[in-house]
JSON list of C-alpha atoms and ligand atoms in Angstrom, two decimals:
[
{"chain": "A", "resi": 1, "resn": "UNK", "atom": "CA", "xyz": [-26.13, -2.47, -18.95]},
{"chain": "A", "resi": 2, "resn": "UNK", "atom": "CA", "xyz": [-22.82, -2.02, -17.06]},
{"chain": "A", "resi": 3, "resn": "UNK", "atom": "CA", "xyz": [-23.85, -2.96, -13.08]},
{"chain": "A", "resi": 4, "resn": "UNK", "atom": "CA", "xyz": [-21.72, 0.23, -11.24]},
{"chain": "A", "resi": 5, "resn": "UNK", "atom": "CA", "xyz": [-21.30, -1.60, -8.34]},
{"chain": "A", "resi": 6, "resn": "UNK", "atom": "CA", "xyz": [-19.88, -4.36, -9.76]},
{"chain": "A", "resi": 7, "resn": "UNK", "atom": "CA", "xyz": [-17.60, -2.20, -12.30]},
{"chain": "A", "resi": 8, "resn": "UNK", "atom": "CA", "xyz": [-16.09, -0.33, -9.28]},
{"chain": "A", "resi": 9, "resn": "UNK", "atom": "CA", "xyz": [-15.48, -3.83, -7.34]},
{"chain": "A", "resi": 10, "resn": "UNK", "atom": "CA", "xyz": [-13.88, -5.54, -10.35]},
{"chain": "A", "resi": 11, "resn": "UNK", "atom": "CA", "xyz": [-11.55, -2.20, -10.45]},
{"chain": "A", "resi": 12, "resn": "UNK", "atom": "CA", "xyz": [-10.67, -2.02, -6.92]},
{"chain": "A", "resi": 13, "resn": "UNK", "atom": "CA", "xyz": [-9.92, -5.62, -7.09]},
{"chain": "A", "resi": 14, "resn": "UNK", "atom": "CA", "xyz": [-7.51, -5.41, -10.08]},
{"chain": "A", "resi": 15, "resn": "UNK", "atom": "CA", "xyz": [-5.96, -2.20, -8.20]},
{"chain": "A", "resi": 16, "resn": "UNK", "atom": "CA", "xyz": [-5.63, -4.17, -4.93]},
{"chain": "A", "resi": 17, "resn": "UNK", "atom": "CA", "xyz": [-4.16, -7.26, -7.14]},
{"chain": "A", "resi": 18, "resn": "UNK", "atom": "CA", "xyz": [-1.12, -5.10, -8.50]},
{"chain": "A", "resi": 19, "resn": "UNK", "atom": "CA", "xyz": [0.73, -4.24, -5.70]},
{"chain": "A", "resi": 20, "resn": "UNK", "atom": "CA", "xyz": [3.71, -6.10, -5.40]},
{"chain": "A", "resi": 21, "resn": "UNK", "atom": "CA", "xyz": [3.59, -6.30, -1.69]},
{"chain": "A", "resi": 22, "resn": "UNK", "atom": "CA", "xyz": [7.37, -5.44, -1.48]},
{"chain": "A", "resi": 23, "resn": "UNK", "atom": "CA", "xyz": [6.57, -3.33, 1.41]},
{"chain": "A", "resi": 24, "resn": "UNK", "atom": "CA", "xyz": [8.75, -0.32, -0.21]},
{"chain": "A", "resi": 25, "resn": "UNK", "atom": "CA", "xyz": [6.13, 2.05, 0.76]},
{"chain": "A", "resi": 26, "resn": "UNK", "atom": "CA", "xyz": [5.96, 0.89, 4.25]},
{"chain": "A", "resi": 27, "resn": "UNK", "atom": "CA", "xyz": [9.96, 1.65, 4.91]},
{"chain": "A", "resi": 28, "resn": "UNK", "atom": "CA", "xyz": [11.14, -1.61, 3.91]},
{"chain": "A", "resi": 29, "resn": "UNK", "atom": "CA", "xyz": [13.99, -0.58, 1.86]},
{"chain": "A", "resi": 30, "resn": "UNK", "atom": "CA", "xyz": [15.35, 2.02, 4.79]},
{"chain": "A", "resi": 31, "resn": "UNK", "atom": "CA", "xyz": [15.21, -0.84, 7.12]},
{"chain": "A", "resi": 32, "resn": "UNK", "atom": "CA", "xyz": [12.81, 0.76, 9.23]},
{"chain": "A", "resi": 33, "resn": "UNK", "atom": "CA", "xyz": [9.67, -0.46, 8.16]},
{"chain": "A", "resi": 34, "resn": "UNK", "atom": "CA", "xyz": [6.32, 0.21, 10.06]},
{"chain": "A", "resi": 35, "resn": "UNK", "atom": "CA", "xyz": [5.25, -2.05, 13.33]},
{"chain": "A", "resi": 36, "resn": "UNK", "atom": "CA", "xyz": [2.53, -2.97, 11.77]},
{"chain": "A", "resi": 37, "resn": "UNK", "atom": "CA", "xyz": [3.92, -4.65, 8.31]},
{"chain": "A", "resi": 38, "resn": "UNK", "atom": "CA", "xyz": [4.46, -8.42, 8.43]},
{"chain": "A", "resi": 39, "resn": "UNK", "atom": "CA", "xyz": [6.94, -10.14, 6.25]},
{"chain": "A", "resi": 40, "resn": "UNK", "atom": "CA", "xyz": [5.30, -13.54, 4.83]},
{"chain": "A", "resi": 41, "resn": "UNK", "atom": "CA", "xyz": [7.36, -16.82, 4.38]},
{"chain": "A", "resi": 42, "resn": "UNK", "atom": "CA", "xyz": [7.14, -16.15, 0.36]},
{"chain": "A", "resi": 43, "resn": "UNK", "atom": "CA", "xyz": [9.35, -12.91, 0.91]},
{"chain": "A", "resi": 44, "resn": "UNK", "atom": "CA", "xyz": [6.05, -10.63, 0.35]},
{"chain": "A", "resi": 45, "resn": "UNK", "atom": "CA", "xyz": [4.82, -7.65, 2.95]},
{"chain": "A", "resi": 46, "resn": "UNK", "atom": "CA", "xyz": [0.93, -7.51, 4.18]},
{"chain": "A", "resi": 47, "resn": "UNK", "atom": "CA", "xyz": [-0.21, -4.85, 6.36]},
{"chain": "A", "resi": 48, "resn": "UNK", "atom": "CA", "xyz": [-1.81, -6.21, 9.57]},
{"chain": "A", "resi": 49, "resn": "UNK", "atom": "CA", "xyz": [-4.49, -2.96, 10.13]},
{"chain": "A", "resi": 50, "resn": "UNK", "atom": "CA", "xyz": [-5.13, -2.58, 6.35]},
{"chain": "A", "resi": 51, "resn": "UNK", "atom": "CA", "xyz": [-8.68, -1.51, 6.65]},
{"chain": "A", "resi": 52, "resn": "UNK", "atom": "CA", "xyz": [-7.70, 0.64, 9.88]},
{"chain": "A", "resi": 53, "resn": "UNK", "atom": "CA", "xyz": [-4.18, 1.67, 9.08]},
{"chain": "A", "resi": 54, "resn": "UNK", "atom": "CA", "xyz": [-4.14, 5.62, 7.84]},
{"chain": "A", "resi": 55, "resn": "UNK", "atom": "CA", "xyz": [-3.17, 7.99, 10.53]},
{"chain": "A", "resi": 56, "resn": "UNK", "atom": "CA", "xyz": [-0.44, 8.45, 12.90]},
{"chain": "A", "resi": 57, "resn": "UNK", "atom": "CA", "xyz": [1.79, 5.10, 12.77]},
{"chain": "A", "resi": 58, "resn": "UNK", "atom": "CA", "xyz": [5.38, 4.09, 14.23]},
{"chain": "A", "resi": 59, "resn": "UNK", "atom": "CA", "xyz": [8.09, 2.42, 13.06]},
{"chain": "A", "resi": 60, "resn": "UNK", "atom": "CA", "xyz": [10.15, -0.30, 14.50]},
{"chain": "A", "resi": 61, "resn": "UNK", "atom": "CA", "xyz": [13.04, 2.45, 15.78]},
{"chain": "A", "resi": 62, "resn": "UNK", "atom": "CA", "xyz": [10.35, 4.65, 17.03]},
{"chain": "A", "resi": 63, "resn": "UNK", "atom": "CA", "xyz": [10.03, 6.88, 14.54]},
{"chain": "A", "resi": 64, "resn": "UNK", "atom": "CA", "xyz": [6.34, 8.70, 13.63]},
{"chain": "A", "resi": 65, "resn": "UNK", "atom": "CA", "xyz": [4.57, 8.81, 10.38]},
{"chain": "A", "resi": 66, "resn": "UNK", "atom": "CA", "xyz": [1.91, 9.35, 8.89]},
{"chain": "A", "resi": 67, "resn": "UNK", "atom": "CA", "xyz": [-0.16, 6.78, 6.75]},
{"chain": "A", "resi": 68, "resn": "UNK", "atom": "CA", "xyz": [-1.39, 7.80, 3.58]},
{"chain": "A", "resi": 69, "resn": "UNK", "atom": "CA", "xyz": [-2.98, 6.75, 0.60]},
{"chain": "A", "resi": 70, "resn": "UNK", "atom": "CA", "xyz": [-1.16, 5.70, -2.07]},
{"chain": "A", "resi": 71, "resn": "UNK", "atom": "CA", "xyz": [-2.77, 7.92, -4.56]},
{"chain": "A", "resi": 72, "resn": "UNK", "atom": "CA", "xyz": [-1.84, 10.87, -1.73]},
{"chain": "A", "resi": 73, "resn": "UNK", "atom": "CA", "xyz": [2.19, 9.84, -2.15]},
{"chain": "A", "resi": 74, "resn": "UNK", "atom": "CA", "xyz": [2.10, 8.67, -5.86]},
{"chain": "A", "resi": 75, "resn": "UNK", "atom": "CA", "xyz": [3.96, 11.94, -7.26]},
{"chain": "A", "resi": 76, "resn": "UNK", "atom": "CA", "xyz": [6.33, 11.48, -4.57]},
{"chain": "A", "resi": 77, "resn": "UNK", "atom": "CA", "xyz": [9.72, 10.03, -4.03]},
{"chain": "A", "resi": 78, "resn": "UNK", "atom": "CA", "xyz": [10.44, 7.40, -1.05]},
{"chain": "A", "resi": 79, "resn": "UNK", "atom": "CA", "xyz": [12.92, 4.64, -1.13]},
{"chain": "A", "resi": 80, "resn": "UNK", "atom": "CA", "xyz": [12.26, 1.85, -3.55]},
{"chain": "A", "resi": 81, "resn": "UNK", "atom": "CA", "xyz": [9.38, 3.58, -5.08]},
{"chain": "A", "resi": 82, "resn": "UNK", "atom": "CA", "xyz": [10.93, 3.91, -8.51]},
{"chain": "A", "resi": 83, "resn": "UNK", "atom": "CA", "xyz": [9.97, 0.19, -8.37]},
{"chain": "A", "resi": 84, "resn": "UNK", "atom": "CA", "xyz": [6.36, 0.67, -7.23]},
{"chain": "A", "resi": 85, "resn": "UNK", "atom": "CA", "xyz": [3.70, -1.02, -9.72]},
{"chain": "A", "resi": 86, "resn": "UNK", "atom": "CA", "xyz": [1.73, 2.19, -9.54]},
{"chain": "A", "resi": 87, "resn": "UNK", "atom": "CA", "xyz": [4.09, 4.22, -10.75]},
{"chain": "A", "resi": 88, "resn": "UNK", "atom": "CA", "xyz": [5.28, 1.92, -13.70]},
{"chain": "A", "resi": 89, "resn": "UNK", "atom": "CA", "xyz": [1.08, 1.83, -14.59]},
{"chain": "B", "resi": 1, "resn": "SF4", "atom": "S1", "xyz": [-0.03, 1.00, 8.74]},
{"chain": "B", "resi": 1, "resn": "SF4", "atom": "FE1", "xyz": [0.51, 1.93, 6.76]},
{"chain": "B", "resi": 1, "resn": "SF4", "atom": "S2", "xyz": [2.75, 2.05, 6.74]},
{"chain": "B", "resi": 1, "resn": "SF4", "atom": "FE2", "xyz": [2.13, 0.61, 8.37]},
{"chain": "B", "resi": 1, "resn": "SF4", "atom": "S3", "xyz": [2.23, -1.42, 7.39]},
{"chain": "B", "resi": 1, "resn": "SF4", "atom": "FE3", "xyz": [0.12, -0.65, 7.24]},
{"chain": "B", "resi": 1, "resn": "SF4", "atom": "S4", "xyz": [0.02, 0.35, 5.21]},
{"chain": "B", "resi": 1, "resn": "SF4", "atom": "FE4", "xyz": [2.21, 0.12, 5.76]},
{"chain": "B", "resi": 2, "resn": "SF4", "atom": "S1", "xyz": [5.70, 0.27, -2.99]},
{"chain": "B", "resi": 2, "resn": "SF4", "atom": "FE1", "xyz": [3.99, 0.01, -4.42]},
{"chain": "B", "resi": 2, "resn": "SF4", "atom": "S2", "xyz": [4.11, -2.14, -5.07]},
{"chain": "B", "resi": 2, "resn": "SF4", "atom": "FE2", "xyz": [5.32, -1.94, -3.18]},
{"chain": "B", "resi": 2, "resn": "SF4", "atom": "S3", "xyz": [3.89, -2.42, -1.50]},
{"chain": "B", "resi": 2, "resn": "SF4", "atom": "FE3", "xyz": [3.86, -0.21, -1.80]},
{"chain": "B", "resi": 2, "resn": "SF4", "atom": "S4", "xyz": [2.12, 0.14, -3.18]},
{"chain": "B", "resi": 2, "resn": "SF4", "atom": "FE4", "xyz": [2.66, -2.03, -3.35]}
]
């Protein structure tokens, strides 16, 4: 028999794993990316609040956002996203 719990943290694991980490969703291809995204020496993006970051957020010009969800922006357009992993899936 199929352990739930452990079925659900194999899947978030493998939907964690895709992303890309390109940072596209965070406003790295506008060149105003979020304060709170770090680029790493191997040219990928992590997010510094992950566990803590949806809500109001600001980017390095000042602007204001709003953190969402992937799955809450996945029908949507924002720059770079026709190159999101999600969307390819
Ligand atoms: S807070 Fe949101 S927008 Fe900012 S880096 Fe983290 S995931 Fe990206
Ligand atoms: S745009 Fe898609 S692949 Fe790139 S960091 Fe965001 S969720 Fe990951």
């Amino acid at each position: 028999m199929i352990n739930y719990d452990k079925y659900q943290e194999e899947k978030f694991k493998k939907w964690e794993d895709a992303c890309k980490c390109c940072g596209a969703c965070c406003g790295t291809v506008d060149g105003d990316p979020c304060l709170h995204l770090i680029k790493q020496n191997n040219g990928k993006h992590f997010c510094e609040i992950y566990n803590a970051r949806l809500g109001m957020r600001k980017t390095r010009s000042g602007k204001i956002f709003r953190c969402v969800e992937i799955r809450d922006i996945i029908n949507k357009h924002w720059p770079g996203s026709n190159n999101c992993v999600y969307k390819i899936f």
